[in-house]
Tab-separated table of C-alpha atoms in Angstrom:
chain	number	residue	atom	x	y	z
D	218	UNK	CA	22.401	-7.138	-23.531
D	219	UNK	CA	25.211	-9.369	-24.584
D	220	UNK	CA	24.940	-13.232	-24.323
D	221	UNK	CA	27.493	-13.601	-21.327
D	222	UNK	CA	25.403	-10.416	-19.780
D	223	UNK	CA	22.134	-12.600	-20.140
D	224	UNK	CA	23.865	-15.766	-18.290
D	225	UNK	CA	24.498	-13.579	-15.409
D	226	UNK	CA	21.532	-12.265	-14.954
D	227	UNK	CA	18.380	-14.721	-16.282
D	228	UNK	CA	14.664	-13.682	-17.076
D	229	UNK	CA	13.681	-15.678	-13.840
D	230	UNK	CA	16.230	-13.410	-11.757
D	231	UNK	CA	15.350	-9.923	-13.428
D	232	UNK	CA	14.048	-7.464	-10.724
D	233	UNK	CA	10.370	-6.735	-12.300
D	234	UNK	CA	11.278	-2.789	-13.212
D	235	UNK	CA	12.770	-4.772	-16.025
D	236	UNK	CA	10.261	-7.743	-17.164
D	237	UNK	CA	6.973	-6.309	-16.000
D	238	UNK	CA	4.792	-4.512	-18.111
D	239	UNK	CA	2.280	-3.283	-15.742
D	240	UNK	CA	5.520	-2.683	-13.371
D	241	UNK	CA	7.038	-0.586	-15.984
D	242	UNK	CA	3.863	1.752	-16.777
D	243	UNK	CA	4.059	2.710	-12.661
D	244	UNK	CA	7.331	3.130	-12.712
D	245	UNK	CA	7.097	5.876	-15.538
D	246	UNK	CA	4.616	7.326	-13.712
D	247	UNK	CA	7.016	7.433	-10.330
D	248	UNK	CA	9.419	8.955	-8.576
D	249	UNK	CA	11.726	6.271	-7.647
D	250	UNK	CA	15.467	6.403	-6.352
D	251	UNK	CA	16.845	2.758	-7.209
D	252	UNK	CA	20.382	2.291	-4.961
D	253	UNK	CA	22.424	-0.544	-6.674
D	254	UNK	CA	24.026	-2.421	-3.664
D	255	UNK	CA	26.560	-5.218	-3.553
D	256	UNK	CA	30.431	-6.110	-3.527
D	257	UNK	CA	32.609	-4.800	-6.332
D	258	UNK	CA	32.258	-7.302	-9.640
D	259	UNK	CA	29.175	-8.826	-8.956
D	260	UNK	CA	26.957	-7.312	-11.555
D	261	UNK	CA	25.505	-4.129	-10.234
D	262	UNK	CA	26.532	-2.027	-13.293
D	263	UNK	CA	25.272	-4.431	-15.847
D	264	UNK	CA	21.825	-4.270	-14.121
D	265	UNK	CA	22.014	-0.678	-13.929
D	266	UNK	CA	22.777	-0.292	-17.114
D	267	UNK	CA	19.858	-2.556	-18.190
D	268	UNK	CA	17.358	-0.537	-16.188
D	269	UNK	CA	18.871	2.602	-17.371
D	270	UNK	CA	18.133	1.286	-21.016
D	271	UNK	CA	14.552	0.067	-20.050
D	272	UNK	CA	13.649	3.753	-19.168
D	273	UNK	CA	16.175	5.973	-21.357
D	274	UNK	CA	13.370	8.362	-21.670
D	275	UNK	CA	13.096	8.987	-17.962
D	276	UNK	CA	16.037	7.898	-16.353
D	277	UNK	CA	19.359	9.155	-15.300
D	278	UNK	CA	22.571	6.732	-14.225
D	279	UNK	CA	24.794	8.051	-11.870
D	280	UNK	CA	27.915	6.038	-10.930
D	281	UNK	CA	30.469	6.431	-8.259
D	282	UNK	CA	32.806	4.688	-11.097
D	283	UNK	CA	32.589	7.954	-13.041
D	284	UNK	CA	33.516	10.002	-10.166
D	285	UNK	CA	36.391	7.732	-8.992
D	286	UNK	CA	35.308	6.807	-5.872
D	287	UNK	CA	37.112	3.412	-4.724
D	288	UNK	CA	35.049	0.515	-3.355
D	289	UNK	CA	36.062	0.707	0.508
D	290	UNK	CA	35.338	0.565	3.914
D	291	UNK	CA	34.560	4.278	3.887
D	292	UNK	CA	31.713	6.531	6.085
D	293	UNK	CA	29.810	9.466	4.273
D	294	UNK	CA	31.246	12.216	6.135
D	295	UNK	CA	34.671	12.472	3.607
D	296	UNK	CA	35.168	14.557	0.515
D	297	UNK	CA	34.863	12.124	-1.986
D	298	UNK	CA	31.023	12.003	-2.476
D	299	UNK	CA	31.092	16.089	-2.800
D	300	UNK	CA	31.067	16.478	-6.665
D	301	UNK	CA	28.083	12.804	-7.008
D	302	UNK	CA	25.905	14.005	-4.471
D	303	UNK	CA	26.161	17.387	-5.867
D	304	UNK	CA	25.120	16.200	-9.585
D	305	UNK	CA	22.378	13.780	-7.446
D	306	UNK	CA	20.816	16.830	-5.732
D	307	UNK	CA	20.890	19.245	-9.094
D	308	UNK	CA	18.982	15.917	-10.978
D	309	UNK	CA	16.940	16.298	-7.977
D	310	UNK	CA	15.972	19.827	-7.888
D	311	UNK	CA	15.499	20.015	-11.973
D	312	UNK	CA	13.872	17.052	-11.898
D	313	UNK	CA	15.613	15.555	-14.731
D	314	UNK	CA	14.441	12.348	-14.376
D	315	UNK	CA	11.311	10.139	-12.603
D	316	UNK	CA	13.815	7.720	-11.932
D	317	UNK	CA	17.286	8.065	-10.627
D	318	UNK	CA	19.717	4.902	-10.552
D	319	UNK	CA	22.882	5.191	-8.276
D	320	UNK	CA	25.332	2.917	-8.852
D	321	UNK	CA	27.619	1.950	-5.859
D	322	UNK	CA	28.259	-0.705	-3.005
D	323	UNK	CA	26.180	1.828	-0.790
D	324	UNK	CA	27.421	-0.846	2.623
D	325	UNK	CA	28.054	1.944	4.615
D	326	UNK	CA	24.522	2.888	7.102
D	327	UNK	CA	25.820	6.681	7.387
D	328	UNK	CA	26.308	7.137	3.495
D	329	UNK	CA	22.864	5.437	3.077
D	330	UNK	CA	20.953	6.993	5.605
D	331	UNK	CA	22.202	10.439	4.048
D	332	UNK	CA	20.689	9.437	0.685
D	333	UNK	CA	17.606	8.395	2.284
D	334	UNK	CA	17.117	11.780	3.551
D	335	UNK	CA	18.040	13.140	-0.102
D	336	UNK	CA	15.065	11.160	-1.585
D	337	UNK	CA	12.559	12.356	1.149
D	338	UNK	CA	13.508	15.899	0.871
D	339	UNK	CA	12.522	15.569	-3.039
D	340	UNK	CA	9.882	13.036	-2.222
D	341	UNK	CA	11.684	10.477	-4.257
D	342	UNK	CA	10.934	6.474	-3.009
D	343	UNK	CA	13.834	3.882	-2.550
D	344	UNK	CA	14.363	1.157	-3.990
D	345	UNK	CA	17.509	-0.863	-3.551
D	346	UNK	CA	18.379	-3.628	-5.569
D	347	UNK	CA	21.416	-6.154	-5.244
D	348	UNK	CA	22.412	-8.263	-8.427
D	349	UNK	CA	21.587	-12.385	-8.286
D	350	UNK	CA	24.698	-13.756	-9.797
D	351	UNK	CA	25.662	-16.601	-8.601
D	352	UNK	CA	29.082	-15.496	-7.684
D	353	UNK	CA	27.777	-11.982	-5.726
D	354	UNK	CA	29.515	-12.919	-2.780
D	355	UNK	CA	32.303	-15.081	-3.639
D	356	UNK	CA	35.224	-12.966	-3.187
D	357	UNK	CA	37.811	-15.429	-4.914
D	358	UNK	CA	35.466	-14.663	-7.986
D	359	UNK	CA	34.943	-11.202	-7.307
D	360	UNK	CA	38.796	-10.467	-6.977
D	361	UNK	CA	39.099	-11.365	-10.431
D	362	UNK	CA	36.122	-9.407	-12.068
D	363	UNK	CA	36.120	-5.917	-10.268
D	364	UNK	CA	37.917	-3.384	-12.254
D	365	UNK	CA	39.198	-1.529	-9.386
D	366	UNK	CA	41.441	-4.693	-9.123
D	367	UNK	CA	40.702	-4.696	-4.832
D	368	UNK	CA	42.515	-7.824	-3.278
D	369	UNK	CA	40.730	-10.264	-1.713
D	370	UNK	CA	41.626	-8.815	1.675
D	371	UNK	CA	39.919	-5.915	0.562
D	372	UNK	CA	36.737	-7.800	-0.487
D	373	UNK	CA	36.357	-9.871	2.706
D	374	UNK	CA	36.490	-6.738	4.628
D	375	UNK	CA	33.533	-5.261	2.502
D	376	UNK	CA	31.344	-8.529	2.277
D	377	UNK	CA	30.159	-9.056	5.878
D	378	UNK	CA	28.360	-5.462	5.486
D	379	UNK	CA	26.757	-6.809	2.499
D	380	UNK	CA	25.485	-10.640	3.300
D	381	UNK	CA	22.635	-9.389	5.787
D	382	UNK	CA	19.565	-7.966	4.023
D	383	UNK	CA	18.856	-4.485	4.686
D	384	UNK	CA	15.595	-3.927	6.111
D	385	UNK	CA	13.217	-0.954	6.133
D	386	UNK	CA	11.573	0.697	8.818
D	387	UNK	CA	8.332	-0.350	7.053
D	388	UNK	CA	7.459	-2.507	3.761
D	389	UNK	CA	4.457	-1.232	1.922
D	390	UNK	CA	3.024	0.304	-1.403
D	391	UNK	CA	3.964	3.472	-2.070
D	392	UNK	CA	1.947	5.238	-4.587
D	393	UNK	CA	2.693	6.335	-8.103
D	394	UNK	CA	3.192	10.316	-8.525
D	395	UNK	CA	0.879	10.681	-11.022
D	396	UNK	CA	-1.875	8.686	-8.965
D	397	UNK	CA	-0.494	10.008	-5.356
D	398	UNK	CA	-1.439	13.930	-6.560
D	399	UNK	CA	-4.803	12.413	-7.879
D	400	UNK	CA	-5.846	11.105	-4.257
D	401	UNK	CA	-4.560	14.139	-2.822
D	402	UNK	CA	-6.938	16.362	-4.735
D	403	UNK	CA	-9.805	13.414	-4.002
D	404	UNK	CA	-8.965	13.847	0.015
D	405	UNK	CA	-8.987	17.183	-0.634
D	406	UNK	CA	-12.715	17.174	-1.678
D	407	UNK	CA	-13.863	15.111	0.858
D	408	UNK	CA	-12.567	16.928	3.460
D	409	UNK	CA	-14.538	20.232	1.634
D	410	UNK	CA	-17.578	18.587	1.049
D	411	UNK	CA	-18.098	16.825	3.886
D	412	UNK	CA	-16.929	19.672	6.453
D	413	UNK	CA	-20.070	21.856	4.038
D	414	UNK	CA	-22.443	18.829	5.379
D	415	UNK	CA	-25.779	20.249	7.715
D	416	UNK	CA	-25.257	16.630	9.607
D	417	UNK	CA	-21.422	17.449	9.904
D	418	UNK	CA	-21.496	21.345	11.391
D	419	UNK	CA	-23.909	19.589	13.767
D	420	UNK	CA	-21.628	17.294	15.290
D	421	UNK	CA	-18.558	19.289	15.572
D	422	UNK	CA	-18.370	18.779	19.103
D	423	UNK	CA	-15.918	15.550	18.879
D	424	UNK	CA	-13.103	17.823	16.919
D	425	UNK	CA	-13.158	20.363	19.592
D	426	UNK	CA	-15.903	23.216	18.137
D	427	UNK	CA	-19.168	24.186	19.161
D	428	UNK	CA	-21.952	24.138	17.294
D	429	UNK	CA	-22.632	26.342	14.118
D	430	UNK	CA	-18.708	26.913	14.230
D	431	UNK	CA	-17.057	26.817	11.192
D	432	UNK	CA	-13.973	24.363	11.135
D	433	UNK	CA	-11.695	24.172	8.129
D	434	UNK	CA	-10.784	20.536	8.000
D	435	UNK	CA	-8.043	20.719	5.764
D	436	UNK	CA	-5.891	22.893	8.436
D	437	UNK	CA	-7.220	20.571	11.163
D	438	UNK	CA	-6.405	17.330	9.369
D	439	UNK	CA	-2.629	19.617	9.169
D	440	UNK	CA	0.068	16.732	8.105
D	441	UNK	CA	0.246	14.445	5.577
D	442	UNK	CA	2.700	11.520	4.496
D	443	UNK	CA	5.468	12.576	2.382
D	444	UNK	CA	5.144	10.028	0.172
D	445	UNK	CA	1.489	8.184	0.349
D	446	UNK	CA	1.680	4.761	0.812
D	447	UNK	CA	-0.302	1.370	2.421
D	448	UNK	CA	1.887	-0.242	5.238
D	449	UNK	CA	2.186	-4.053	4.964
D	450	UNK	CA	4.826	-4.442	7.654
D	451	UNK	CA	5.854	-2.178	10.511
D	452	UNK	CA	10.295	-3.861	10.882
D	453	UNK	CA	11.695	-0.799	12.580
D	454	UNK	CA	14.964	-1.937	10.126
D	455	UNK	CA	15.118	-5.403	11.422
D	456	UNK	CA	14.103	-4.733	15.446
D	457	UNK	CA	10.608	-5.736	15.240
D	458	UNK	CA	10.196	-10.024	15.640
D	459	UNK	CA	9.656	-11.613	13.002
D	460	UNK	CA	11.181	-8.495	10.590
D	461	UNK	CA	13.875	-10.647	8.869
D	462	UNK	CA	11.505	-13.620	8.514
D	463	UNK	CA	8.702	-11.685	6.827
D	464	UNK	CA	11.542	-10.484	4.219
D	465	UNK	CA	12.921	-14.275	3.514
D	466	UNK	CA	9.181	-14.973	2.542
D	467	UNK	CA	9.632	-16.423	-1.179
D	468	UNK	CA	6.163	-14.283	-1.394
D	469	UNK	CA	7.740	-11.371	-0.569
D	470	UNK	CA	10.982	-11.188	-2.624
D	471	UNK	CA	8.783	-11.471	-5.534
D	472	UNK	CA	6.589	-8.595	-4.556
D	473	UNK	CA	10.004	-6.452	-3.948
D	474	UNK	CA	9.976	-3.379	-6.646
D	475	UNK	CA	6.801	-5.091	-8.329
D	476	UNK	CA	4.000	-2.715	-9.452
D	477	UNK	CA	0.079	-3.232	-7.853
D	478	UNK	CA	-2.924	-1.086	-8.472
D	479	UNK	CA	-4.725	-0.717	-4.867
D	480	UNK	CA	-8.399	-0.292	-4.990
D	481	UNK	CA	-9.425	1.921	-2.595
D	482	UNK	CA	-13.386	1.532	-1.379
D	483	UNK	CA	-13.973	3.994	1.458
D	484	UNK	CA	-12.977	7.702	2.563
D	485	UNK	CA	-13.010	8.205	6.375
D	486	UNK	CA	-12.253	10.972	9.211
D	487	UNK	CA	-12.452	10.808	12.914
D	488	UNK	CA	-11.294	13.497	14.839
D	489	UNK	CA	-7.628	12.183	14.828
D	490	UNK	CA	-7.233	10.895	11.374
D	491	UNK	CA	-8.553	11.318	7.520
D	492	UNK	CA	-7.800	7.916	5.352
D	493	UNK	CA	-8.918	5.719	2.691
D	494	UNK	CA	-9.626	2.044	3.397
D	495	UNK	CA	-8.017	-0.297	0.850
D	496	UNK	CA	-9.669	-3.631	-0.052
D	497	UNK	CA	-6.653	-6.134	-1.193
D	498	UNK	CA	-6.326	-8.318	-3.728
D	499	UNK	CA	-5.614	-12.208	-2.950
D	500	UNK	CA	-2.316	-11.535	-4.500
D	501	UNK	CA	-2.020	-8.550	-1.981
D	502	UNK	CA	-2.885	-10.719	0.595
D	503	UNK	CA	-0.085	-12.708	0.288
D	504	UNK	CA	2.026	-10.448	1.678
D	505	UNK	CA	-0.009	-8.986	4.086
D	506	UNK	CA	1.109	-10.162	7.639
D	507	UNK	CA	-1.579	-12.625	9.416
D	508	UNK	CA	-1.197	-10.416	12.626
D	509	UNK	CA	-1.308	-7.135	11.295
D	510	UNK	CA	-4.272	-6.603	12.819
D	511	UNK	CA	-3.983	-8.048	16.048
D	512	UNK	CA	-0.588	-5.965	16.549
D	513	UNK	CA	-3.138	-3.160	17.084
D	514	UNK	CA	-5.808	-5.067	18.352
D	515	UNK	CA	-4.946	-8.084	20.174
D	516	UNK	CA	-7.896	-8.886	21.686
D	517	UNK	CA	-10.393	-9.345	18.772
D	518	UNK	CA	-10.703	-11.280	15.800
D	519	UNK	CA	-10.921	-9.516	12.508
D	520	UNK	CA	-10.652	-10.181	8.916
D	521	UNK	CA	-6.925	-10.408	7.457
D	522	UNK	CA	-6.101	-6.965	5.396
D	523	UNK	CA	-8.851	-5.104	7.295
D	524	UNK	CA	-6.755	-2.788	8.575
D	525	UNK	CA	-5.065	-2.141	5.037
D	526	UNK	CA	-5.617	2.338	4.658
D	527	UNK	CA	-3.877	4.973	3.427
D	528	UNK	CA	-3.105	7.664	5.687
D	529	UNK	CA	-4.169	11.498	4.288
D	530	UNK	CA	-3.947	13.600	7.236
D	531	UNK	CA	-3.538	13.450	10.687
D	532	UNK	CA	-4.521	15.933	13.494
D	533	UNK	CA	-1.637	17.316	15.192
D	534	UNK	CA	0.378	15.610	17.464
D	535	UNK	CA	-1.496	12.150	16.356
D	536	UNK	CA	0.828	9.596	14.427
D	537	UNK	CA	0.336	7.973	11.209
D	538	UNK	CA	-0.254	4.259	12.810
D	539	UNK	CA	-3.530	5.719	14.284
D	540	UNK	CA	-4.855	5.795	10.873
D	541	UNK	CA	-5.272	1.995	10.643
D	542	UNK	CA	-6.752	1.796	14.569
D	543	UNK	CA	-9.250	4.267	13.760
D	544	UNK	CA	-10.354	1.992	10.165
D	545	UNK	CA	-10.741	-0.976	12.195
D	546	UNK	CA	-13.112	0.564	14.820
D	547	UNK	CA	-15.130	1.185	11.925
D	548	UNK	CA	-14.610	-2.728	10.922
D	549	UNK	CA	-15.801	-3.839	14.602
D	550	UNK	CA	-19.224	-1.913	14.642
D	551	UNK	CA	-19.723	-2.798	10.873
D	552	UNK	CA	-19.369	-6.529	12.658
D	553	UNK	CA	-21.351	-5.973	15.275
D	554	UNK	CA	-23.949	-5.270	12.811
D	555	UNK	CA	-23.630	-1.158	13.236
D	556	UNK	CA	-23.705	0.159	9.388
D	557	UNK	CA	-23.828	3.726	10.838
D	558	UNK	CA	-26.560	6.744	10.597
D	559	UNK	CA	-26.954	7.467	6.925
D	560	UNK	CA	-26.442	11.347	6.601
D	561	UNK	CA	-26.316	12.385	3.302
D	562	UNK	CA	-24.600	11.840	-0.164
D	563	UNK	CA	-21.120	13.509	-2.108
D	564	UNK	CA	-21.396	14.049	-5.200
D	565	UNK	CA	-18.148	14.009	-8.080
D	566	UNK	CA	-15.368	12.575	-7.633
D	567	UNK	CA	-16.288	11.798	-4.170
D	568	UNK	CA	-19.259	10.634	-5.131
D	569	UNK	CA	-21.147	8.238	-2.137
D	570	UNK	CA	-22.775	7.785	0.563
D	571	UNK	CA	-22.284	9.571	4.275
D	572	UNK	CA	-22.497	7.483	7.343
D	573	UNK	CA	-22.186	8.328	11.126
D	574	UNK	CA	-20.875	6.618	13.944
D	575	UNK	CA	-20.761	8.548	16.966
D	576	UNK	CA	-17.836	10.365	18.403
D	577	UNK	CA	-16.608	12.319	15.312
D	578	UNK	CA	-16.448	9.073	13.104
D	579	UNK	CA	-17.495	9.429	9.641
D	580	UNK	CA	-16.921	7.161	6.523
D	581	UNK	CA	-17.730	7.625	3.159
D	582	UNK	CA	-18.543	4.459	1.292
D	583	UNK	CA	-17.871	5.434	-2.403
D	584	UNK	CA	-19.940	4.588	-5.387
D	585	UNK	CA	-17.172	3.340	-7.610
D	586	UNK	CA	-13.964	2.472	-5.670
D	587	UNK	CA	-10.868	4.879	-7.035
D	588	UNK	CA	-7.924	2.372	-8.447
D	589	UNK	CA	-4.536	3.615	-7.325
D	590	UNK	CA	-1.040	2.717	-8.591
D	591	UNK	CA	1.687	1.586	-6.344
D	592	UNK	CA	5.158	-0.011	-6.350
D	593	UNK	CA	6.323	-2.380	-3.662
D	594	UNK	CA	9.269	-1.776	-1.579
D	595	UNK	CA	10.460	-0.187	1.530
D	596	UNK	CA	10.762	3.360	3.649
D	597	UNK	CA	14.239	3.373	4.502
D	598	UNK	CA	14.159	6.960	6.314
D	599	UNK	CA	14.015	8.731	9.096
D	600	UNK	CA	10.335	8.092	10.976
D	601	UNK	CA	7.743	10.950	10.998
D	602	UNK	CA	8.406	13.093	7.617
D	603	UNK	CA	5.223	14.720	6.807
D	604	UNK	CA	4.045	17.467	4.588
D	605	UNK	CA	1.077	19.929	4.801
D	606	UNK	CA	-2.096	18.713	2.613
D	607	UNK	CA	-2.274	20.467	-0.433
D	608	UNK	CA	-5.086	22.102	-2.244
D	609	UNK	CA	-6.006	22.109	-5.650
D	610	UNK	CA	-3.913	24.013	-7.151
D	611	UNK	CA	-1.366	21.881	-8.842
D	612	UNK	CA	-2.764	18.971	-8.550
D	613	UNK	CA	-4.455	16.279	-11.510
D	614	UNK	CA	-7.911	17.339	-12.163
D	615	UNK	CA	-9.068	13.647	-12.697
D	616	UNK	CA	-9.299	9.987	-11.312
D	617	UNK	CA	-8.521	6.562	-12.197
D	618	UNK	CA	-11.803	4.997	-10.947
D	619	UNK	CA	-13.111	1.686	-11.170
């Protein structure tokens, strides 16, 4: 980086793909779409570039410079996007690269929401980053820096689509590639071992068999996340109150694109959902809403972060968010002093105890919690894109486990 290059963008301003290490070990080991966002000149290129550098081994740049695509108020439904989103989709489909930086002003909902489709389809995350020069949105500035020499007309009519901050439908951690298959192939072998249980074929009446049937969780439990992730925040892109406040928190602009290992200390499956409960760090914590839980359940008091899962399944026609109701009705009999009927033990990777609690609920409280890489940021896409579980084939044959 040159010396002028480092005065625009200081250490203290560096997004932490580029200054953390244990940020840049999950990134390598992600799929991650990075969308460069901001007004012509203010620095998005030389931060691309620099994160294009970081990850040489890995990465691909693609530029709407290169394909001479002008800086203006434009929608995504013209021509000039054909030949970029045509070398996007074939870095896509031969997966040339774990991470994929697109360079543009991407202000423009229709041309983003197209890309956000792209990365789902491929099971890509977003992240979008804007530069932190000081002169980002200073369009007397900018008219003199941008190459594409745009008058300052042409700038003001660009900048009020780029002073708001763009907001997800949800913040959370979404989970490393690498680690994502691993827990896969772990729900995967709960679901086996514990549908193979004497105490389980007993109780089948709460998923809609009779006794001594055989059910096949792993068709029941039918749709997965594409991309597996713990919610933090639920913004519906800025409609939910309080959406833009919980993204001005100092706590939470640090967090953005920052790498954290989950630790995940419980498998569970009720007859709606299959999930892991995640305990969170105090560094998690920070940035886990004070009323996530009583969003769900408003009239009881429970533990901040309780509600914290991963979703692995869901029965069909239930939705994700039931995943986190049915880990706190687990947290309110644990409180009432319920620790469930003690039915038997997994073995491997699964490896803990069984425990029953009536009505098809049954959680698996594992002998060594499973650690589980994630990176910070936000699901930009449409709601409700789900893929079938998978089975073994393909997937890692071992755990990171604490």
């Amino acid at each position: 980086m040159s010396s002028q290059a480092s005065k625009d963008h200081p250490e203290g301003q560096k997004p932490p793909l580029l200054v953390d290490d244990h940020t840049v070990a999950t990134v390598r080991d992600s799929r991650i779409l990075v969308l460069m966002r901001g007004l012509p000149g203010s620095g998005k290129t030389t931060l691309a570039k620099d994160i294009e550098k970081k990850y040489k081994d890995s990465c691909r740049l693609i530029s709407a410079d290169v394909h001479d695509i002008k800086p203006v108020a434009r929608g995504a439904s013209g021509g000039e996007y054909a030949k970029l989103d045509d070398e996007l989709s074939t870095c896509f489909e031969k997966r040339e690269a774990n991470l994929v930086i697109l360079d543009d002003t991407h202000h423009d909902r229709e041309r983003l929401d197209k890309l956000f489709d792209m990365a789902n389809a491929y099971h890509f995350s977003v992240v979008i980053l804007e530069p932190k020069t000081p002169w980002r949105l200073d369009c007397a500035q900018l008219k003199d820096r941008n190459h594409w020499k745009l008058s300052l007309e042409e700038l003001k009519n660009l900048r009020p689509t780029l002073e708001k901050d763009f907001l997800p439908l949800y913040f959370g951690w979404f989970l490393a590639k690498r680690d994502e298959d691993c827990l896969r192939k772990t729900s995967h072998e709960f679901l086996e071992q514990l549908g193979n249980l004497k105490a389980f074929k007993k109780r089948l009446q709460a998923y809609g068999c009779e006794d001594k049937q055989k059910l096949d969780l792993l068709k029941y439990f039918g749709k997965s996340p594409n991309i597996l992730h713990c919610t933090a925040k639920f913004c519906d892109y800025g409609k939910v109150l309080g959406s833009e406040e919980y993204a001005q928190q100092e706590a939470v602009k640090k967090a953005y694109s920052r790498g954290y290992t989950l630790h995940i200390s419980a498998l569970f499956a009720t007859p709606r959902t299959v999930g892991a409960q995640v305990e969170l760090t105090a560094d998690q914590l920070l940035i886990w809403p004070p009323d996530a839980e009583k969003e769900v359940m408003p009239k009881d008091i429970l533990p901040r972060g309780s509600r914290a899962h991963i979703t692995l399944g869901t029965a069909t026609d239930v939705q994700d968010v039931q995943t986190g109701i049915d880990l706190l009705e687990f947290v309110k009999l644990q409180q009432s002093g319920r620790e469930g009927e003690s039915l038997g033990e997994l073995t491997g990777t699964v490896a803990g105890k069984v425990s029953y609690y009536d009505n098809g609920m049954w959680l698996l409280n594992l002998s060594r919690k499973i650690e589980v890489r994630s990176i910070f940021s936000g699901y930009y896409g449409k709601p409700g894109v789900q893929v079938p579980l998978r089975g073994k084939k393909g997937l890692l044959n071992q755990c990171q486990i604490m």
